[in-house]
Coordinates of C-alpha atoms and ligand atoms in Angstrom, one line a residue:
M19 CA 1.0 2.4 33.4
A20 CA 0.6 2.1 29.6
N21 CA 2.3 4.6 27.4
T22 CA -0.2 7.2 26.1
D23 CA 2.4 9.5 24.4
V24 CA 1.4 10.2 20.9
P25 CA 4.4 9.9 18.5
D26 CA 5.1 12.8 16.1
L27 CA 4.4 12.3 12.5
D28 CA 8.1 11.9 11.5
T29 CA 8.8 9.3 14.1
F30 CA 5.6 7.4 13.2
L31 CA 6.5 7.4 9.5
E32 CA 10.1 6.4 10.1
G33 CA 9.0 3.3 11.9
L34 CA 6.5 2.5 9.2
R35 CA 9.1 2.9 6.4
K36 CA 11.5 0.7 8.3
R37 CA 8.9 -2.0 8.6
N38 CA 7.9 -1.6 4.9
P39 CA 11.0 -0.9 3.0
G40 CA 10.5 0.5 -0.5
Q41 CA 6.7 0.7 -0.1
E42 CA 6.4 4.4 -0.9
E43 CA 2.7 4.5 -2.0
F44 CA 1.8 2.7 1.3
A45 CA 3.8 5.2 3.3
Q46 CA 2.2 8.1 1.4
A47 CA -1.3 6.9 2.1
V48 CA -0.6 6.2 5.8
G49 CA 1.2 9.5 6.2
E50 CA -1.8 11.4 4.8
V51 CA -4.1 9.8 7.3
A52 CA -1.6 10.0 10.2
E53 CA -1.2 13.7 9.8
D54 CA -4.8 14.2 10.8
I55 CA -5.2 11.2 13.2
L56 CA -2.1 11.8 15.4
P57 CA -3.4 15.2 16.6
F58 CA -6.9 13.7 17.0
I59 CA -5.8 10.8 19.2
A60 CA -3.7 13.2 21.3
D61 CA -7.2 14.3 22.6
N62 CA -8.5 10.7 22.8
E63 CA -6.2 8.8 25.0
N64 CA -8.0 5.4 24.7
Y65 CA -7.2 5.3 21.0
Q66 CA -3.5 5.9 21.7
E67 CA -3.3 3.5 24.6
A68 CA -4.7 0.7 22.4
E69 CA -2.3 1.6 19.5
I70 CA -5.2 1.8 17.1
L71 CA -3.4 3.7 14.3
R72 CA -0.4 1.5 14.5
R73 CA -2.6 -1.6 14.2
L74 CA -4.6 -0.2 11.3
A75 CA -1.3 0.4 9.4
E76 CA -0.4 -3.2 9.7
P77 CA -2.7 -5.3 7.4
D78 CA -4.4 -8.2 9.0
R79 CA -2.7 -10.3 6.3
V80 CA -1.2 -10.1 2.9
V81 CA -1.6 -13.2 0.7
S82 CA 0.6 -13.5 -2.3
F83 CA 0.6 -16.3 -4.8
R84 CA 1.8 -17.5 -8.2
V85 CA -0.5 -17.2 -11.2
C86 CA 0.4 -19.3 -14.3
W87 CA -1.5 -18.9 -17.6
E88 CA -1.0 -20.0 -21.2
D89 CA -1.3 -17.5 -24.0
D90 CA -2.9 -18.2 -27.4
D91 CA 0.4 -19.4 -28.8
G92 CA 1.1 -21.9 -26.1
N93 CA 3.6 -19.8 -24.2
I94 CA 3.5 -20.0 -20.4
H95 CA 3.5 -16.8 -18.3
V96 CA 4.1 -16.5 -14.6
E97 CA 2.5 -13.5 -12.8
R98 CA 2.0 -12.7 -9.1
G99 CA -1.4 -12.3 -7.4
W100 CA -2.2 -10.7 -4.1
R101 CA -5.0 -10.1 -1.7
V102 CA -4.4 -7.6 1.1
Q103 CA -6.9 -7.9 3.9
N104 CA -6.4 -4.7 5.8
N105 CA -9.1 -4.7 8.5
N106 CA -12.4 -6.4 9.1
A107 CA -13.5 -4.7 12.4
I108 CA -16.8 -3.4 10.9
G109 CA -17.6 -6.0 8.3
P110 CA -16.1 -8.5 5.8
Y111 CA -13.1 -7.3 3.9
K112 CA -14.3 -5.5 0.8
G113 CA -12.5 -3.8 -2.1
G114 CA -11.6 -4.2 -5.7
L115 CA -9.1 -6.2 -7.7
R116 CA -6.6 -4.4 -10.0
F117 CA -4.9 -5.9 -13.0
S118 CA -2.1 -3.7 -14.3
E119 CA 1.6 -4.1 -14.9
S120 CA 2.0 -1.2 -12.3
V121 CA 0.6 -3.3 -9.5
T122 CA 2.9 -4.0 -6.6
E123 CA 2.4 -5.0 -3.0
S124 CA 2.9 -1.3 -1.9
V125 CA 0.1 -0.1 -4.3
L126 CA -2.3 -2.8 -3.0
K127 CA -1.4 -2.1 0.6
F128 CA -2.1 1.7 0.1
L129 CA -5.4 0.9 -1.6
A130 CA -6.5 -1.6 1.1
F131 CA -5.6 0.9 3.9
E132 CA -7.6 3.7 2.2
Q133 CA -10.5 1.3 1.5
T134 CA -10.8 0.7 5.3
F135 CA -11.6 4.4 5.9
K136 CA -13.7 4.8 2.8
N137 CA -15.9 1.8 3.6
S138 CA -16.3 3.1 7.1
L139 CA -17.5 6.4 5.7
T140 CA -20.3 4.7 3.7
G141 CA -21.9 3.7 7.0
L142 CA -22.3 0.1 5.6
P143 CA -20.8 -2.9 7.3
M144 CA -17.7 -3.4 5.2
G145 CA -14.0 -3.8 6.2
G146 CA -11.1 -2.9 3.9
G147 CA -9.2 -5.0 1.4
K148 CA -7.7 -4.9 -2.1
G149 CA -6.1 -7.3 -4.4
G150 CA -4.9 -7.9 -7.9
S151 CA -2.0 -8.8 -10.1
N152 CA 0.8 -7.3 -12.2
F153 CA -1.0 -9.1 -15.2
N154 CA -1.8 -6.5 -17.9
P155 CA -5.1 -7.4 -19.7
K156 CA -4.4 -4.7 -22.4
G157 CA -4.0 -6.3 -25.8
K158 CA -4.8 -9.8 -24.6
S159 CA -7.5 -11.9 -26.3
D160 CA -10.7 -12.7 -24.4
R161 CA -9.6 -16.3 -24.1
E162 CA -6.2 -15.2 -22.6
V163 CA -8.0 -13.0 -20.1
M164 CA -10.3 -15.9 -19.3
R165 CA -7.4 -18.3 -18.7
F166 CA -5.7 -15.8 -16.5
C167 CA -8.8 -15.1 -14.4
Q168 CA -9.5 -18.8 -13.9
S169 CA -5.9 -19.4 -12.8
F170 CA -6.1 -16.3 -10.4
M171 CA -9.4 -17.5 -8.9
T172 CA -8.1 -21.0 -8.4
E173 CA -5.9 -19.7 -5.7
L174 CA -8.0 -16.7 -4.5
Y175 CA -11.2 -18.7 -3.8
R176 CA -9.8 -20.2 -0.6
H177 CA -9.3 -16.7 0.9
I178 CA -12.7 -15.1 0.1
G179 CA -16.4 -15.6 0.8
P180 CA -19.6 -13.6 1.2
S181 CA -18.9 -13.1 5.0
V182 CA -15.1 -13.2 4.7
D183 CA -13.9 -11.0 1.8
V184 CA -15.9 -9.8 -1.2
P185 CA -13.7 -8.5 -4.1
A186 CA -14.9 -6.3 -7.0
G187 CA -13.4 -4.5 -10.0
D188 CA -10.9 -1.7 -10.2
I189 CA -8.4 -0.7 -12.9
G190 CA -8.2 -3.4 -15.6
V191 CA -11.0 -5.4 -14.0
G192 CA -14.5 -4.8 -15.4
S193 CA -17.6 -6.9 -16.1
R194 CA -15.7 -9.3 -18.5
E195 CA -13.1 -10.1 -15.8
I196 CA -15.7 -10.3 -13.0
G197 CA -17.7 -12.8 -15.2
Y198 CA -14.7 -15.1 -15.6
L199 CA -13.7 -14.8 -11.9
F200 CA -17.2 -15.5 -10.6
G201 CA -17.7 -18.4 -13.0
Q202 CA -14.5 -20.1 -11.7
Y203 CA -15.4 -19.5 -8.1
K204 CA -18.8 -21.1 -8.7
R205 CA -17.2 -24.0 -10.5
I206 CA -14.6 -24.7 -7.8
T207 CA -16.9 -24.4 -4.8
G208 CA -20.1 -25.5 -6.3
R209 CA -21.8 -22.5 -4.6
W210 CA -23.6 -19.6 -6.2
E211 CA -23.2 -16.9 -3.6
G212 CA -22.5 -13.1 -3.5
V213 CA -18.7 -13.5 -3.3
L214 CA -18.0 -10.7 -5.8
T215 CA -19.7 -7.4 -6.7
G216 CA -19.9 -5.7 -10.0
K217 CA -21.6 -8.8 -11.4
A218 CA -23.8 -8.5 -14.5
L219 CA -27.5 -8.2 -13.9
E220 CA -28.2 -11.7 -15.2
Y221 CA -26.3 -13.4 -12.4
G222 CA -27.0 -11.2 -9.3
G223 CA -25.4 -7.9 -10.1
S224 CA -26.9 -4.6 -8.9
R225 CA -28.4 -2.0 -11.2
L226 CA -26.3 1.2 -11.1
R227 CA -23.1 -0.4 -9.8
T228 CA -21.4 0.4 -13.1
E229 CA -22.3 4.0 -12.9
A230 CA -22.1 4.4 -9.1
T231 CA -18.5 5.6 -8.6
G232 CA -18.6 8.3 -11.3
Y233 CA -22.1 9.4 -10.4
G234 CA -21.2 9.4 -6.7
V235 CA -18.2 11.7 -7.3
V236 CA -20.5 14.2 -8.9
Y237 CA -23.2 13.9 -6.1
F238 CA -20.4 14.6 -3.6
L239 CA -19.2 17.6 -5.7
R240 CA -22.7 18.9 -5.8
E241 CA -23.0 18.7 -2.0
M242 CA -19.7 20.6 -1.6
L243 CA -20.9 23.3 -4.0
K244 CA -24.2 23.6 -2.3
N245 CA -22.5 24.1 1.0
A246 CA -20.5 26.9 -0.6
D247 CA -23.6 28.5 -2.2
E248 CA -22.5 27.5 -5.6
E249 CA -24.0 25.2 -8.3
L250 CA -22.7 22.9 -11.0
D251 CA -24.8 24.3 -13.9
G252 CA -22.7 26.2 -16.4
K253 CA -19.3 25.3 -14.9
T254 CA -16.4 23.9 -17.0
A255 CA -14.8 20.6 -16.0
V256 CA -11.5 18.9 -16.7
V257 CA -11.7 15.1 -16.3
S258 CA -8.8 12.7 -16.5
G259 CA -9.1 9.0 -17.4
S260 CA -11.6 7.4 -19.8
G261 CA -12.4 4.2 -17.8
N262 CA -15.3 3.3 -15.6
V263 CA -15.0 6.2 -13.1
A264 CA -14.2 9.0 -15.6
L265 CA -16.9 8.1 -18.2
Y266 CA -19.8 8.0 -15.7
A267 CA -18.5 11.1 -13.8
A268 CA -18.5 12.9 -17.2
Q269 CA -22.0 11.6 -18.0
K270 CA -23.4 13.0 -14.7
L271 CA -21.5 16.3 -15.1
I272 CA -23.2 16.7 -18.5
D273 CA -26.6 15.8 -17.0
C274 CA -26.1 18.5 -14.4
G275 CA -25.3 21.2 -17.0
A276 CA -21.5 21.3 -16.7
K277 CA -19.3 21.5 -19.8
V278 CA -16.7 18.6 -19.9
L279 CA -13.6 19.7 -21.7
T280 CA -11.2 16.8 -21.5
L281 CA -10.8 13.0 -21.1
S282 CA -7.5 11.1 -21.1
D283 CA -5.8 7.7 -21.0
S284 CA -2.2 6.7 -20.2
D285 CA -1.0 7.9 -23.6
G286 CA -2.4 11.5 -23.6
F287 CA -5.5 13.6 -23.3
V288 CA -8.1 15.1 -25.7
H289 CA -9.3 18.7 -25.3
D290 CA -12.6 19.6 -26.9
P291 CA -13.2 23.4 -26.3
D292 CA -16.8 23.0 -27.6
G293 CA -17.5 20.5 -24.8
I294 CA -17.9 16.7 -24.8
D295 CA -21.7 16.5 -25.0
A296 CA -23.9 13.5 -24.3
E297 CA -23.8 12.4 -28.0
K298 CA -20.0 12.6 -28.1
L299 CA -19.7 10.8 -24.8
D300 CA -21.9 8.0 -26.1
W301 CA -19.3 7.6 -28.9
V302 CA -16.5 7.5 -26.4
M303 CA -18.4 4.9 -24.3
K304 CA -18.6 2.6 -27.4
L305 CA -14.9 3.3 -28.2
K306 CA -13.7 2.4 -24.7
L307 CA -16.1 -0.2 -23.6
E308 CA -16.9 -2.1 -26.8
R309 CA -13.8 -1.6 -29.1
R310 CA -11.3 -1.1 -26.3
G311 CA -9.9 1.8 -28.4
R312 CA -7.6 4.7 -27.4
I313 CA -8.8 8.2 -26.5
S314 CA -6.6 9.8 -29.3
E315 CA -9.3 8.5 -31.8
Y316 CA -11.6 11.2 -30.4
A317 CA -9.7 14.0 -32.1
D318 CA -10.0 12.2 -35.5
E319 CA -13.7 11.9 -35.0
F320 CA -14.7 15.4 -33.8
D321 CA -13.7 18.7 -35.4
G322 CA -12.1 21.3 -33.1
A323 CA -10.8 18.7 -30.6
E324 CA -7.1 18.4 -30.0
Y325 CA -5.1 15.4 -28.8
H326 CA -2.0 16.0 -26.6
E327 CA 0.2 13.0 -26.6
G328 CA 2.1 12.2 -23.4
N329 CA 0.4 14.9 -21.3
A330 CA -2.2 15.2 -18.6
P331 CA -5.1 17.7 -18.9
W332 CA -4.3 19.9 -15.8
H333 CA -3.2 23.0 -17.7
V334 CA -6.6 23.4 -19.3
D335 CA -8.4 26.4 -17.8
C336 CA -11.5 25.1 -15.8
D337 CA -13.7 25.6 -12.8
I338 CA -13.7 22.0 -11.7
A339 CA -11.0 19.2 -12.0
L340 CA -11.8 15.6 -11.5
P341 CA -8.8 13.3 -11.6
C342 CA -10.3 9.9 -12.3
A343 CA -7.4 7.8 -13.7
T344 CA -4.8 6.6 -11.2
Q345 CA -2.6 7.4 -8.1
N346 CA -0.2 10.3 -8.2
E347 CA -1.4 11.5 -11.7
L348 CA -1.7 15.1 -10.5
D349 CA 1.6 16.6 -9.2
D350 CA 2.6 19.8 -7.6
D351 CA 3.1 21.6 -11.0
A352 CA -0.3 20.5 -12.1
A353 CA -1.8 21.7 -8.8
K354 CA -0.1 25.1 -9.3
A355 CA -1.5 25.4 -12.8
L356 CA -5.0 24.6 -11.7
L357 CA -4.8 27.2 -8.9
D358 CA -3.3 29.8 -11.2
N359 CA -6.3 29.2 -13.5
D360 CA -8.7 29.8 -10.5
V361 CA -10.0 26.3 -10.2
M362 CA -12.9 26.3 -7.8
A363 CA -13.1 22.6 -6.8
V364 CA -10.8 19.5 -7.2
V365 CA -12.6 16.3 -6.4
E366 CA -10.7 12.9 -6.5
G367 CA -12.4 10.2 -8.5
A368 CA -9.3 8.0 -8.5
N369 CA -7.6 6.7 -5.4
M370 CA -4.8 9.1 -4.2
P371 CA -4.5 10.9 -7.5
S372 CA -2.9 13.9 -6.0
T373 CA 0.8 13.6 -5.0
R374 CA 1.6 14.6 -1.4
D375 CA 2.8 18.0 -2.4
A376 CA -0.2 18.7 -4.6
A377 CA -2.6 17.6 -1.9
K378 CA -0.9 19.9 0.6
R379 CA -1.1 22.8 -1.8
F380 CA -4.8 22.2 -2.3
R381 CA -5.5 22.0 1.4
K382 CA -3.6 25.3 2.0
S383 CA -5.6 27.1 -0.7
D384 CA -9.2 28.1 -0.3
I385 CA -10.6 25.8 -3.0
L386 CA -13.0 22.9 -2.3
F387 CA -10.8 19.8 -2.2
G388 CA -12.7 16.5 -2.0
P389 CA -10.5 13.6 -1.0
A390 CA -10.9 10.2 -2.7
K391 CA -11.9 8.2 0.3
A392 CA -15.1 10.3 0.6
A393 CA -15.7 11.4 -3.0
N394 CA -15.3 8.0 -4.8
A395 CA -17.1 6.0 -2.1
G396 CA -20.3 5.7 -4.1
G397 CA -18.9 2.6 -6.0
V398 CA -18.2 0.5 -3.0
A399 CA -21.4 1.8 -1.4
V400 CA -23.5 0.3 -4.2
S401 CA -21.3 -2.8 -4.0
G402 CA -22.5 -2.9 -0.4
L403 CA -26.1 -2.6 -1.6
E404 CA -25.4 -5.5 -4.1
M405 CA -24.4 -7.6 -1.2
T406 CA -27.6 -6.8 0.6
Q407 CA -29.7 -7.6 -2.5
N408 CA -27.8 -11.0 -2.9
S409 CA -28.5 -11.9 0.8
Q410 CA -32.2 -11.0 0.3
R411 CA -32.4 -12.8 -3.1
M412 CA -33.8 -9.5 -4.3
S413 CA -33.0 -7.1 -7.1
W414 CA -33.9 -3.4 -6.7
E415 CA -34.9 -0.9 -9.3
C416 CA -32.6 1.8 -10.6
D417 CA -34.5 4.7 -9.2
K418 CA -34.5 3.3 -5.7
L419 CA -30.7 2.7 -5.9
D420 CA -30.0 6.2 -7.3
D421 CA -32.0 7.7 -4.4
M422 CA -30.0 5.6 -2.0
L423 CA -26.7 6.6 -3.6
T424 CA -27.6 10.3 -3.6
Q425 CA -28.6 10.0 0.1
L426 CA -25.4 8.1 1.0
M427 CA -23.1 10.6 -0.7
A428 CA -25.0 13.4 1.1
E429 CA -24.4 11.6 4.4
I430 CA -20.7 11.1 3.7
H431 CA -20.5 14.8 2.8
E432 CA -22.1 15.7 6.1
K433 CA -19.7 13.5 8.1
C434 CA -16.7 15.1 6.4
R435 CA -18.2 18.6 6.9
S436 CA -19.0 18.1 10.6
D437 CA -15.5 16.7 11.4
G438 CA -13.7 19.0 9.1
E439 CA -15.3 22.4 9.7
S440 CA -13.3 25.0 11.5
D441 CA -14.6 28.0 13.5
D442 CA -14.5 30.3 10.5
G443 CA -16.8 27.9 8.6
A444 CA -14.2 26.7 6.1
V445 CA -14.3 22.9 5.6
D446 CA -11.1 20.8 5.5
Y447 CA -12.7 17.7 3.8
V448 CA -9.5 15.7 4.1
R449 CA -9.4 16.0 7.8
G450 CA -13.1 15.4 8.1
A451 CA -12.9 12.2 6.0
N452 CA -9.9 10.9 7.9
I453 CA -11.4 11.5 11.4
A454 CA -14.9 10.3 10.6
G455 CA -13.6 7.2 8.8
F456 CA -11.2 6.4 11.6
R457 CA -13.6 6.9 14.5
K458 CA -16.0 4.1 13.6
V459 CA -13.3 1.5 12.9
A460 CA -11.4 2.5 16.0
D461 CA -14.4 2.3 18.3
A462 CA -15.2 -1.2 17.0
M463 CA -11.5 -2.3 17.6
L464 CA -11.6 -0.9 21.1
D465 CA -14.6 -3.2 21.8
F466 CA -12.8 -6.3 20.7
G467 CA -9.8 -5.8 23.0
V468 CA -6.2 -6.4 22.0
M469 CA -5.7 -8.5 18.9
Ligands
LIG6 P1 -10.4 1.6 -15.6 O1 -9.5 0.5 -15.8 O2 -11.9 1.4 -16.1 O3 -9.9 3.0 -16.2 C1 -8.7 3.5 -15.9 C2 -8.4 4.7 -16.7 O4 -7.3 5.4 -16.2 C3 -8.1 4.4 -18.1 O5 -8.5 5.5 -18.9 C4 -6.6 4.3 -18.1 O6 -6.0 4.5 -19.4 C5 -6.2 5.4 -17.1 N1 -4.9 5.2 -16.5 C6 -4.5 4.0 -15.9 N2 -3.3 4.1 -15.5 C7 -2.8 5.3 -15.9 C8 -1.6 6.0 -15.8 N3 -0.6 5.5 -15.2 N4 -1.6 7.3 -16.3 C9 -2.6 7.9 -16.9 N5 -3.8 7.2 -17.0 C10 -3.9 6.0 -16.6 O7 -10.4 1.9 -14.0 P2 -11.4 2.7 -13.1 O8 -12.1 3.8 -13.9 O9 -12.3 1.7 -12.5 O10 -10.5 3.3 -12.0 C11 -9.9 4.5 -12.1 C12 -9.5 5.0 -10.7 O11 -10.7 5.1 -9.9 C13 -8.5 4.1 -9.9 O12 -7.7 4.9 -9.1 C14 -9.4 3.2 -9.1 O13 -8.8 2.7 -8.0 C15 -10.5 4.3 -8.7 N6 -11.7 3.8 -8.2 C16 -12.5 2.9 -9.0 C17 -13.7 2.4 -8.5 C18 -14.6 1.6 -9.3 O14 -15.7 1.3 -8.9 N7 -14.1 1.1 -10.5 C19 -14.2 2.9 -7.2 C20 -13.4 3.9 -6.6 C21 -12.2 4.3 -7.1 P3 -5.3 3.3 -20.2 O15 -6.5 2.6 -20.8 O16 -4.4 3.9 -21.1 O17 -4.6 2.4 -19.2
LIG7 O1 -11.6 1.7 -4.9 C1 -12.7 1.3 -4.8 O2 -13.5 1.7 -3.9 C2 -13.2 0.2 -5.7 N1 -12.4 -0.2 -6.6 C3 -14.5 -0.4 -5.6 C4 -14.5 -1.5 -4.6 C5 -15.8 -2.3 -4.4 O3 -15.7 -3.3 -3.6 O4 -16.8 -2.0 -5.1

């Protein structure tokens, strides 16, 4: 008789930590899911008997490789590259590539694990993966980035493919890097195929992919507010980051009548009490996307704005907070400050931006707390639509894609609501996202038998 006893969280995590020593981010991400899934599988014996959670927390494979590149002065650099293929039960592995000096195997394993649930929530046929390198593209010339990307793809190409694994962008990987990576894949294999998403429009990219994550975060927020009989118009918002996710989230917030008070980067944040309006945001877009400048320059450009070196924006009084920079950027003190200032909603644009204690505090409070795997799924969802367009040799118009994104985010919200609602009508979006994301992947895995 197979063992159907569900382990308690501590025992489960102790085993995980023993098997993955020093991988704290991975343990944090798995722990946050396990906290909801262990009680859920206690009522669903077949999931426990098949050890589904244990299997999901062991990536299908982790590929790591050496990446050598030559800088403009002829010096040779040796970095490490990875692709973590977490689970492909419901579709090809799918997830971004991150280039940052802070990348480790633990970070990529947490991201690939999270991606598996996020991609499941989109309802599209995509498994979960993530990859990247500790290479830091900041301050490198275009030619240096090109040589790194070509070297990285010279190893990665053998592990990916349109029905195998389809990478995209993430921190430090935008349209420039995707261009170099795609060019090298095409050159090595001799095949033009939809092996990456986030491509430029000229060579098979999808309209709205650039904006999709940030817009999707705000569409999800709008659904949460609607469900609570609230609206976005007139609310104040604090946003962290000033990259792809933050900038388009800010743009959509402004479109919806909210007042955006802050943006940040890894050096500090700017606070503009008058609000960052559409015109000012346009200036920031040029600063960040064309000149690759720093957010501190905003305070030199616009009267009344202040720059706070070395700090995050969470002490600024606001109705809505959108952490859109990186993992663990919002700690327990920040969570306390937001709640003390009567924040109404915290919605995660970045992956796992709240520390474990901060997330616990938000869940215990009565605010609307939108977890990353649901709220930022719009980016990978439009990546999924880019894959469809590539397969069909078609290119859809922006309006059609925006309607599809709006609809997808509403459906994700509904899945989280129906699995996260308690008898008193309060919605635990974290529990809802974990259970709804898990169920689809788990049911597919049950059908395949033991592997
Ligand atoms: P970008 O590289 O475009 O921007 C990242 C932003 O975050 C920059 O402003 C960067 O500042 C800031 N940042 C990075 N590291 C830190 C740090 N340690 N402390 C403070 N700020 C930091 O990345 P994205 O906008 O694409 O990604 C942001 C987050 O959103 C990540 O968690 C990513 O995984 C997640 N995400 C991205 C998606 C996408 O489609 N791109 C989809 C879903 C989630 P600086 O320039 O100083 O480094
Ligand atoms: O974290 C994420 O969802 C992404 N970086 C986007 C992944 C993708 O494949 O578009």
